[in-house]
Amino acid sequence: MRRDRKVVAIGGGTGLSTLVRGLKHYPLDITAIVTVGDDGGSSGRLRDEFHMLPPGDIRNVILALSEVEPLMDKILQYRFDTGYGLEGHSLGNLMLTAATHICEGSFVKAIDVMSQLLNAQGKVLPVTETLMTLAAEFEDGTIVKGESKIPLHQQPIKRLFLLEEGIKPAPGVVEAIESADVIVLGPGSLYTSIIPNLLIPDVREAIVRSQVPVVYICNVMTQPGETKGYDAMKHLKSIEAYLGKASIDTIVVNNEPIDEDYLERYLEDGSEEVRFDRKKLRNYGTNVLAGDIVDYNRDYIRHDSDAIAGLVMQRVLRIKKPRSFQQLELK
């Protein structure tokens, strides 16, 4: 399959893996640029114990791009619930840690090794090779350090910043952005998955300089501790506070009602639907792609991989799925 159109997807967490899982079915040259600010859970422990970049988000993206049997995916995602030193770790995280040591401490080389082993249909890059610490200043003046601690403060975020100065992008990151035919931000946590990538000056400047469409896939639900009360416009303006106004050409939003059972559960946790006003967004200068982009196949609401990939590819790059894949019905 010819892969001459280049897509760069930037983000982290489960959102970025959801997007690239859909994109890999198109004839694309995909580069996923992944945030590495995670300091909680298995990734945080491995980061502290081995002084390495956190592997969790990277693992998820590699697996999303891979062409392996479902059983292998389950094995690599398996998380130990017992065992001294193993409890809480996923096998995939441990494999990336081992590969990093085998590659003489190079996390980028370890990613390449894992990608080859799993036949990943795209390239995965950490946004930087430097350990970075995310910090937030809140509207009440409090400063919280550490990605995992930021959502716990439960106050409006005034600004994000990195504790370390002079952080440079990993090799290949800026070059991928400069050669892209489209740049996609998200989906994912606004302040802990998407914006952290934009805090690295060279990454931010490369996106701003680009002459290609920049697409933002907006969250379906707000997140307590990060985006309480945010509508789509507020999400958009929060990103452009770091990129500059009119940096984002297109926003992807959900336009279908949320299932009542799921919605009730989210409301109990302090989340609500992210609303959008098509007219206001268009008057602001942003194209709006709206569709049924929700996946209910899990305990939580997620973006539908095929739906968001289809909206971006068919409406922005005008690329259709090959006949070997079922065509999407976009609303």
mmCIF file of C-alpha atoms in Angstrom:
data_model
loop_
_atom_site.group_PDB
_atom_site.id
_atom_site.type_symbol
_atom_site.label_atom_id
_atom_site.label_comp_id
_atom_site.label_asym_id
_atom_site.label_seq_id
_atom_site.Cartn_x
_atom_site.Cartn_y
_atom_site.Cartn_z
ATOM 1 C CA MET A 1 0.000 0.000 0.000
ATOM 2 C CA ARG A 2 1.421 3.390 -0.999
ATOM 3 C CA ARG A 3 1.950 5.648 2.011
ATOM 4 C CA ASP A 4 2.914 9.077 0.686
ATOM 5 C CA ARG A 5 0.700 11.388 2.782
ATOM 6 C CA LYS A 6 2.286 12.250 6.108
ATOM 7 C CA VAL A 7 0.273 12.615 9.297
ATOM 8 C CA VAL A 8 1.773 13.724 12.614
ATOM 9 C CA ALA A 9 -0.346 12.969 15.682
ATOM 10 C CA ILE A 10 0.633 14.658 18.948
ATOM 11 C CA GLY A 11 -0.664 13.822 22.425
ATOM 12 C CA GLY A 12 -0.541 11.106 25.027
ATOM 13 C CA GLY A 13 -2.523 8.732 27.161
ATOM 14 C CA THR A 14 -5.280 6.569 25.748
ATOM 15 C CA GLY A 15 -6.434 9.324 23.383
ATOM 16 C CA LEU A 16 -3.453 9.252 21.028
ATOM 17 C CA SER A 17 -3.500 5.458 20.821
ATOM 18 C CA THR A 18 -7.204 5.616 19.965
ATOM 19 C CA LEU A 19 -6.516 7.974 17.062
ATOM 20 C CA VAL A 20 -3.604 6.072 15.526
ATOM 21 C CA ARG A 21 -5.506 2.796 15.773
ATOM 22 C CA GLY A 22 -7.913 4.279 13.247
ATOM 23 C CA LEU A 23 -5.301 6.071 11.140
ATOM 24 C CA LYS A 24 -3.284 2.911 10.443
ATOM 25 C CA HIS A 25 -6.052 1.655 8.139
ATOM 26 C CA TYR A 26 -5.355 4.498 5.704
ATOM 27 C CA PRO A 27 -2.470 4.790 3.205
ATOM 28 C CA LEU A 28 -0.493 7.130 5.446
ATOM 29 C CA ASP A 29 3.003 7.724 6.719
ATOM 30 C CA ILE A 30 2.183 8.113 10.424
ATOM 31 C CA THR A 31 4.382 9.638 13.106
ATOM 32 C CA ALA A 32 3.048 9.687 16.669
ATOM 33 C CA ILE A 33 4.726 12.189 19.005
ATOM 34 C CA VAL A 34 4.046 11.236 22.606
ATOM 35 C CA THR A 35 4.268 13.259 25.794
ATOM 36 C CA VAL A 36 6.621 11.897 28.470
ATOM 37 C CA GLY A 37 5.600 13.822 31.582
ATOM 38 C CA ASP A 38 3.852 10.898 33.287
ATOM 39 C CA ASP A 39 5.022 10.425 36.868
ATOM 40 C CA GLY A 40 2.333 8.146 38.296
ATOM 41 C CA GLY A 41 1.587 4.429 38.400
ATOM 42 C CA SER A 42 3.854 1.876 36.750
ATOM 43 C CA SER A 43 5.417 4.459 34.425
ATOM 44 C CA GLY A 44 6.267 6.754 37.323
ATOM 45 C CA ARG A 45 7.874 3.946 39.296
ATOM 46 C CA LEU A 46 10.005 2.864 36.343
ATOM 47 C CA ARG A 47 10.928 6.482 35.658
ATOM 48 C CA ASP A 48 12.146 6.922 39.245
ATOM 49 C CA GLU A 49 13.811 3.518 39.661
ATOM 50 C CA PHE A 50 15.652 3.427 36.328
ATOM 51 C CA HIS A 51 15.910 7.171 35.580
ATOM 52 C CA MET A 52 14.260 6.581 32.212
ATOM 53 C CA LEU A 53 11.374 8.119 30.295
ATOM 54 C CA PRO A 54 7.963 6.814 31.383
ATOM 55 C CA PRO A 55 6.989 3.966 29.013
ATOM 56 C CA GLY A 56 3.211 3.656 29.488
ATOM 57 C CA ASP A 57 1.886 6.073 26.855
ATOM 58 C CA ILE A 58 4.557 4.942 24.397
ATOM 59 C CA ARG A 59 3.551 1.295 24.936
ATOM 60 C CA ASN A 60 -0.091 2.071 24.228
ATOM 61 C CA VAL A 61 0.710 3.893 20.985
ATOM 62 C CA ILE A 62 3.048 1.167 19.691
ATOM 63 C CA LEU A 63 0.393 -1.468 20.353
ATOM 64 C CA ALA A 64 -2.272 0.659 18.688
ATOM 65 C CA LEU A 65 -0.119 0.887 15.556
ATOM 66 C CA SER A 66 0.899 -2.764 15.628
ATOM 67 C CA GLU A 67 -0.319 -5.645 13.512
ATOM 68 C CA VAL A 68 -0.230 -8.500 16.021
ATOM 69 C CA GLU A 69 -2.661 -11.148 17.159
ATOM 70 C CA PRO A 70 -5.184 -9.950 19.783
ATOM 71 C CA LEU A 71 -3.733 -12.405 22.283
ATOM 72 C CA MET A 72 -0.295 -10.783 21.995
ATOM 73 C CA ASP A 73 -1.885 -7.401 22.618
ATOM 74 C CA LYS A 74 -3.520 -8.764 25.783
ATOM 75 C CA ILE A 75 -0.246 -10.282 26.952
ATOM 76 C CA LEU A 76 1.693 -7.031 26.558
ATOM 77 C CA GLN A 77 -1.083 -5.040 28.239
ATOM 78 C CA TYR A 78 -1.254 -7.543 31.111
ATOM 79 C CA ARG A 79 -0.771 -5.841 34.469
ATOM 80 C CA PHE A 80 0.586 -7.861 37.380
ATOM 81 C CA ASP A 81 -1.613 -7.694 40.480
ATOM 82 C CA THR A 82 0.744 -9.653 42.738
ATOM 83 C CA GLY A 83 4.445 -10.318 43.022
ATOM 84 C CA TYR A 84 7.128 -8.407 44.877
ATOM 85 C CA GLY A 85 8.331 -5.599 42.630
ATOM 86 C CA LEU A 86 5.981 -6.636 39.813
ATOM 87 C CA GLU A 87 2.636 -5.571 41.234
ATOM 88 C CA GLY A 88 1.134 -2.740 39.199
ATOM 89 C CA HIS A 89 3.531 -3.074 36.253
ATOM 90 C CA SER A 90 2.384 -4.047 32.761
ATOM 91 C CA LEU A 91 4.454 -6.526 30.798
ATOM 92 C CA GLY A 92 4.801 -4.047 27.930
ATOM 93 C CA ASN A 93 6.287 -1.431 30.269
ATOM 94 C CA LEU A 94 8.821 -3.962 31.554
ATOM 95 C CA MET A 95 9.741 -4.966 28.004
ATOM 96 C CA LEU A 96 10.382 -1.342 27.049
ATOM 97 C CA THR A 97 12.514 -0.962 30.161
ATOM 98 C CA ALA A 98 14.545 -4.063 29.249
ATOM 99 C CA ALA A 99 14.897 -2.866 25.641
ATOM 100 C CA THR A 100 16.177 0.512 26.871
ATOM 101 C CA HIS A 101 18.940 -1.216 28.861
ATOM 102 C CA ILE A 102 19.803 -3.499 25.938
ATOM 103 C CA CYS A 103 20.033 -0.400 23.727
ATOM 104 C CA GLU A 104 22.550 1.154 26.142
ATOM 105 C CA GLY A 105 20.067 3.544 27.678
ATOM 106 C CA SER A 106 18.571 4.849 24.444
ATOM 107 C CA PHE A 107 14.803 5.005 24.859
ATOM 108 C CA VAL A 108 14.364 6.049 21.217
ATOM 109 C CA LYS A 109 16.232 2.951 20.024
ATOM 110 C CA ALA A 110 14.190 0.813 22.418
ATOM 111 C CA ILE A 111 10.991 2.176 20.864
ATOM 112 C CA ASP A 112 12.296 1.254 17.400
ATOM 113 C CA VAL A 113 13.069 -2.279 18.580
ATOM 114 C CA MET A 114 9.614 -2.741 20.079
ATOM 115 C CA SER A 115 7.986 -1.235 17.002
ATOM 116 C CA GLN A 116 9.801 -3.702 14.749
ATOM 117 C CA LEU A 117 8.930 -6.655 16.975
ATOM 118 C CA LEU A 118 5.256 -5.690 16.918
ATOM 119 C CA ASN A 119 5.154 -4.661 13.251
ATOM 120 C CA ALA A 120 3.965 -1.133 14.056
ATOM 121 C CA GLN A 121 2.459 0.651 11.042
ATOM 122 C CA GLY A 122 4.058 3.978 11.801
ATOM 123 C CA LYS A 123 6.831 5.695 13.740
ATOM 124 C CA VAL A 124 6.596 6.491 17.449
ATOM 125 C CA LEU A 125 8.715 9.254 19.000
ATOM 126 C CA PRO A 126 8.883 10.626 22.533
ATOM 127 C CA VAL A 127 8.475 14.395 22.380
ATOM 128 C CA THR A 128 11.850 14.677 24.160
ATOM 129 C CA GLU A 129 14.582 12.372 25.450
ATOM 130 C CA THR A 130 14.914 14.507 28.584
ATOM 131 C CA LEU A 131 13.074 13.734 31.803
ATOM 132 C CA MET A 132 10.579 16.556 32.164
ATOM 133 C CA THR A 133 8.474 17.621 35.134
ATOM 134 C CA LEU A 134 5.130 19.244 34.502
ATOM 135 C CA ALA A 135 3.920 21.959 36.876
ATOM 136 C CA ALA A 136 0.762 24.040 37.061
ATOM 137 C CA GLU A 137 -0.083 27.398 38.556
ATOM 138 C CA PHE A 138 -3.737 27.597 39.585
ATOM 139 C CA GLU A 139 -6.051 30.580 39.757
ATOM 140 C CA ASP A 140 -5.788 30.525 43.557
ATOM 141 C CA GLY A 141 -1.998 31.042 43.290
ATOM 142 C CA THR A 142 -1.054 27.492 44.239
ATOM 143 C CA ILE A 143 1.715 25.785 42.273
ATOM 144 C CA VAL A 144 1.585 21.998 41.965
ATOM 145 C CA LYS A 145 4.484 19.956 40.599
ATOM 146 C CA GLY A 146 4.031 16.583 38.910
ATOM 147 C CA GLU A 147 1.576 15.505 36.207
ATOM 148 C CA SER A 148 -0.292 13.009 38.390
ATOM 149 C CA LYS A 149 -0.817 15.597 41.148
ATOM 150 C CA ILE A 150 -2.205 18.403 38.963
ATOM 151 C CA PRO A 151 -5.784 17.070 38.573
ATOM 152 C CA LEU A 152 -6.013 16.461 42.329
ATOM 153 C CA HIS A 153 -5.983 20.175 43.208
ATOM 154 C CA GLN A 154 -9.487 20.651 41.784
ATOM 155 C CA GLN A 155 -9.022 24.341 40.976
ATOM 156 C CA PRO A 156 -8.987 26.215 37.638
ATOM 157 C CA ILE A 157 -5.573 26.072 35.969
ATOM 158 C CA LYS A 158 -3.966 29.423 35.141
ATOM 159 C CA ARG A 159 -0.900 28.144 33.299
ATOM 160 C CA LEU A 160 1.326 25.128 32.748
ATOM 161 C CA PHE A 161 5.113 25.123 32.690
ATOM 162 C CA LEU A 162 8.094 22.785 32.888
ATOM 163 C CA LEU A 163 10.469 22.849 35.834
ATOM 164 C CA GLU A 164 13.425 22.064 33.588
ATOM 165 C CA GLU A 165 14.754 24.740 31.239
ATOM 166 C CA GLY A 166 16.098 24.322 27.727
ATOM 167 C CA ILE A 167 14.375 21.029 26.947
ATOM 168 C CA LYS A 168 14.906 20.021 23.333
ATOM 169 C CA PRO A 169 12.742 17.740 21.180
ATOM 170 C CA ALA A 170 13.838 14.177 20.521
ATOM 171 C CA PRO A 171 15.628 13.633 17.197
ATOM 172 C CA GLY A 172 13.147 13.490 14.342
ATOM 173 C CA VAL A 173 10.316 15.345 16.084
ATOM 174 C CA VAL A 174 10.733 18.751 14.455
ATOM 175 C CA GLU A 175 11.539 17.167 11.092
ATOM 176 C CA ALA A 176 8.315 15.110 11.240
ATOM 177 C CA ILE A 177 6.239 18.205 11.998
ATOM 178 C CA GLU A 178 7.905 20.193 9.213
ATOM 179 C CA SER A 179 7.223 17.489 6.606
ATOM 180 C CA ALA A 180 3.620 16.699 7.663
ATOM 181 C CA ASP A 181 0.580 17.067 5.413
ATOM 182 C CA VAL A 182 -1.628 17.417 8.487
ATOM 183 C CA ILE A 183 -0.949 17.774 12.219
ATOM 184 C CA VAL A 184 -3.461 16.330 14.676
ATOM 185 C CA LEU A 185 -3.597 17.273 18.364
ATOM 186 C CA GLY A 186 -5.422 14.912 20.699
ATOM 187 C CA PRO A 187 -7.716 13.517 21.719
ATOM 188 C CA GLY A 188 -6.672 13.358 25.349
ATOM 189 C CA SER A 189 -6.389 15.230 28.623
ATOM 190 C CA LEU A 190 -6.012 18.895 27.739
ATOM 191 C CA TYR A 191 -3.515 19.901 30.415
ATOM 192 C CA THR A 192 -1.662 16.628 31.008
ATOM 193 C CA SER A 193 -1.522 14.999 27.557
ATOM 194 C CA ILE A 194 -1.766 17.665 24.846
ATOM 195 C CA ILE A 195 -0.443 21.003 26.123
ATOM 196 C CA PRO A 196 2.729 19.506 27.747
ATOM 197 C CA ASN A 197 4.074 18.841 24.239
ATOM 198 C CA LEU A 198 3.602 22.510 23.386
ATOM 199 C CA LEU A 199 5.736 23.638 26.325
ATOM 200 C CA ILE A 200 8.860 22.614 24.417
ATOM 201 C CA PRO A 201 9.731 25.738 22.378
ATOM 202 C CA ASP A 202 11.040 23.990 19.264
ATOM 203 C CA VAL A 203 7.930 21.799 19.053
ATOM 204 C CA ARG A 204 5.592 24.738 19.536
ATOM 205 C CA GLU A 205 7.433 26.860 16.970
ATOM 206 C CA ALA A 206 7.485 24.056 14.389
ATOM 207 C CA ILE A 207 3.697 23.732 14.619
ATOM 208 C CA VAL A 208 3.197 27.492 14.369
ATOM 209 C CA ARG A 209 5.478 27.674 11.308
ATOM 210 C CA SER A 210 3.699 24.838 9.540
ATOM 211 C CA GLN A 211 1.627 25.675 6.475
ATOM 212 C CA VAL A 212 -0.578 22.566 6.768
ATOM 213 C CA PRO A 213 -3.919 22.054 8.537
ATOM 214 C CA VAL A 214 -3.697 21.682 12.317
ATOM 215 C CA VAL A 215 -6.634 19.656 13.644
ATOM 216 C CA TYR A 216 -7.695 19.432 17.280
ATOM 217 C CA ILE A 217 -9.866 16.492 18.362
ATOM 218 C CA CYS A 218 -11.845 17.818 21.300
ATOM 219 C CA ASN A 219 -12.762 15.745 24.328
ATOM 220 C CA VAL A 220 -16.302 14.411 24.563
ATOM 221 C CA MET A 221 -16.557 14.896 28.335
ATOM 222 C CA THR A 222 -14.991 17.414 30.714
ATOM 223 C CA GLN A 223 -12.385 16.203 33.208
ATOM 224 C CA PRO A 224 -12.592 17.000 36.927
ATOM 225 C CA GLY A 225 -9.463 18.821 38.046
ATOM 226 C CA GLU A 226 -8.624 19.953 34.507
ATOM 227 C CA THR A 227 -11.523 21.202 32.413
ATOM 228 C CA LYS A 228 -14.556 21.557 34.660
ATOM 229 C CA GLY A 229 -17.137 23.763 32.921
ATOM 230 C CA TYR A 230 -15.184 23.921 29.642
ATOM 231 C CA ASP A 231 -16.993 23.976 26.311
ATOM 232 C CA ALA A 232 -15.270 23.298 22.978
ATOM 233 C CA MET A 233 -14.307 26.956 22.540
ATOM 234 C CA LYS A 234 -12.613 27.017 25.952
ATOM 235 C CA HIS A 235 -10.638 23.875 25.046
ATOM 236 C CA LEU A 236 -9.590 25.502 21.782
ATOM 237 C CA LYS A 237 -8.559 28.806 23.337
ATOM 238 C CA SER A 238 -6.612 27.004 26.082
ATOM 239 C CA ILE A 239 -4.442 25.343 23.444
ATOM 240 C CA GLU A 240 -4.056 28.546 21.478
ATOM 241 C CA ALA A 241 -2.865 30.289 24.629
ATOM 242 C CA TYR A 242 0.355 28.333 23.976
ATOM 243 C CA LEU A 243 0.306 28.153 20.167
ATOM 244 C CA GLY A 244 -1.144 31.568 19.378
ATOM 245 C CA LYS A 245 -4.553 32.570 18.053
ATOM 246 C CA ALA A 246 -5.767 30.955 14.830
ATOM 247 C CA SER A 247 -3.135 28.213 15.068
ATOM 248 C CA ILE A 248 -5.799 25.501 14.858
ATOM 249 C CA ASP A 249 -7.617 25.244 11.546
ATOM 250 C CA THR A 250 -10.169 22.580 12.430
ATOM 251 C CA ILE A 251 -11.835 21.211 15.553
ATOM 252 C CA VAL A 252 -13.488 17.772 15.723
ATOM 253 C CA VAL A 253 -16.458 17.553 18.101
ATOM 254 C CA ASN A 254 -19.154 15.077 19.059
ATOM 255 C CA ASN A 255 -22.672 16.005 17.966
ATOM 256 C CA GLU A 256 -24.647 12.993 19.215
ATOM 257 C CA PRO A 257 -26.375 12.724 22.631
ATOM 258 C CA ILE A 258 -24.484 10.684 25.218
ATOM 259 C CA ASP A 259 -26.104 7.438 26.361
ATOM 260 C CA GLU A 260 -28.085 8.202 29.546
ATOM 261 C CA ASP A 261 -26.536 5.394 31.603
ATOM 262 C CA TYR A 262 -23.006 6.563 30.830
ATOM 263 C CA LEU A 263 -23.923 10.211 31.250
ATOM 264 C CA GLU A 264 -25.384 9.610 34.712
ATOM 265 C CA ARG A 265 -22.197 7.865 35.800
ATOM 266 C CA TYR A 266 -20.040 10.732 34.547
ATOM 267 C CA LEU A 267 -22.235 13.386 36.144
ATOM 268 C CA GLU A 268 -21.796 11.633 39.490
ATOM 269 C CA ASP A 269 -18.018 11.991 39.053
ATOM 270 C CA GLY A 270 -18.273 15.686 38.202
ATOM 271 C CA SER A 271 -17.957 15.379 34.406
ATOM 272 C CA GLU A 272 -20.371 16.680 31.809
ATOM 273 C CA GLU A 273 -20.699 16.801 28.046
ATOM 274 C CA VAL A 274 -18.422 19.204 26.199
ATOM 275 C CA ARG A 275 -20.846 21.488 24.383
ATOM 276 C CA PHE A 276 -20.053 23.379 21.209
ATOM 277 C CA ASP A 277 -21.527 26.306 19.339
ATOM 278 C CA ARG A 278 -20.865 25.783 15.656
ATOM 279 C CA LYS A 279 -21.561 29.412 14.731
ATOM 280 C CA LYS A 280 -19.223 30.840 17.376
ATOM 281 C CA LEU A 281 -16.437 28.447 16.394
ATOM 282 C CA ARG A 282 -16.810 29.342 12.726
ATOM 283 C CA ASN A 283 -16.920 33.061 13.487
ATOM 284 C CA TYR A 284 -13.720 32.543 15.462
ATOM 285 C CA GLY A 285 -12.187 31.237 12.234
ATOM 286 C CA THR A 286 -12.167 27.517 12.985
ATOM 287 C CA ASN A 287 -13.608 24.818 10.760
ATOM 288 C CA VAL A 288 -15.930 22.426 12.590
ATOM 289 C CA LEU A 289 -16.126 18.686 11.902
ATOM 290 C CA ALA A 290 -18.981 17.191 13.909
ATOM 291 C CA GLY A 291 -20.035 13.551 14.034
ATOM 292 C CA ASP A 292 -20.958 10.585 16.167
ATOM 293 C CA ILE A 293 -17.465 9.899 17.513
ATOM 294 C CA VAL A 294 -18.239 8.065 20.778
ATOM 295 C CA ASP A 295 -17.312 4.457 21.556
ATOM 296 C CA TYR A 296 -19.330 2.717 24.300
ATOM 297 C CA ASN A 297 -17.537 -0.621 24.146
ATOM 298 C CA ARG A 298 -15.851 -0.145 27.509
ATOM 299 C CA ASP A 299 -16.805 0.902 31.010
ATOM 300 C CA TYR A 300 -15.984 4.470 30.068
ATOM 301 C CA ILE A 301 -16.675 6.718 27.123
ATOM 302 C CA ARG A 302 -13.876 6.770 24.569
ATOM 303 C CA HIS A 303 -13.467 8.248 21.108
ATOM 304 C CA ASP A 304 -14.293 5.875 18.291
ATOM 305 C CA SER A 305 -11.023 5.167 16.448
ATOM 306 C CA ASP A 306 -12.551 4.756 13.008
ATOM 307 C CA ALA A 307 -14.892 7.729 13.361
ATOM 308 C CA ILE A 308 -12.267 10.316 14.337
ATOM 309 C CA ALA A 309 -9.703 8.984 11.855
ATOM 310 C CA GLY A 310 -12.342 9.019 9.143
ATOM 311 C CA LEU A 311 -13.400 12.592 9.845
ATOM 312 C CA VAL A 312 -9.837 13.827 9.636
ATOM 313 C CA MET A 313 -8.767 11.782 6.629
ATOM 314 C CA GLN A 314 -11.907 12.016 4.507
ATOM 315 C CA ARG A 315 -12.738 15.641 5.258
ATOM 316 C CA VAL A 316 -9.263 17.198 5.660
ATOM 317 C CA LEU A 317 -6.945 15.150 3.425
ATOM 318 C CA ARG A 318 -9.750 13.795 1.209
ATOM 319 C CA ILE A 319 -8.430 10.256 1.585
ATOM 320 C CA LYS A 320 -10.794 7.303 1.636
ATOM 321 C CA LYS A 321 -10.200 3.957 3.265
ATOM 322 C CA PRO A 322 -8.872 1.247 0.951
ATOM 323 C CA ARG A 323 -11.541 -1.171 -0.205
ATOM 324 C CA SER A 324 -10.100 -3.825 2.094
ATOM 325 C CA PHE A 325 -11.635 -1.900 4.993
ATOM 326 C CA GLN A 326 -15.278 -1.135 5.589
ATOM 327 C CA GLN A 327 -16.199 2.401 4.610
ATOM 328 C CA LEU A 328 -17.273 4.724 7.398
ATOM 329 C CA GLU A 329 -20.682 6.313 7.552
ATOM 330 C CA LEU A 330 -19.984 9.794 8.895
ATOM 331 C CA LYS A 331 -22.844 11.832 10.280
#
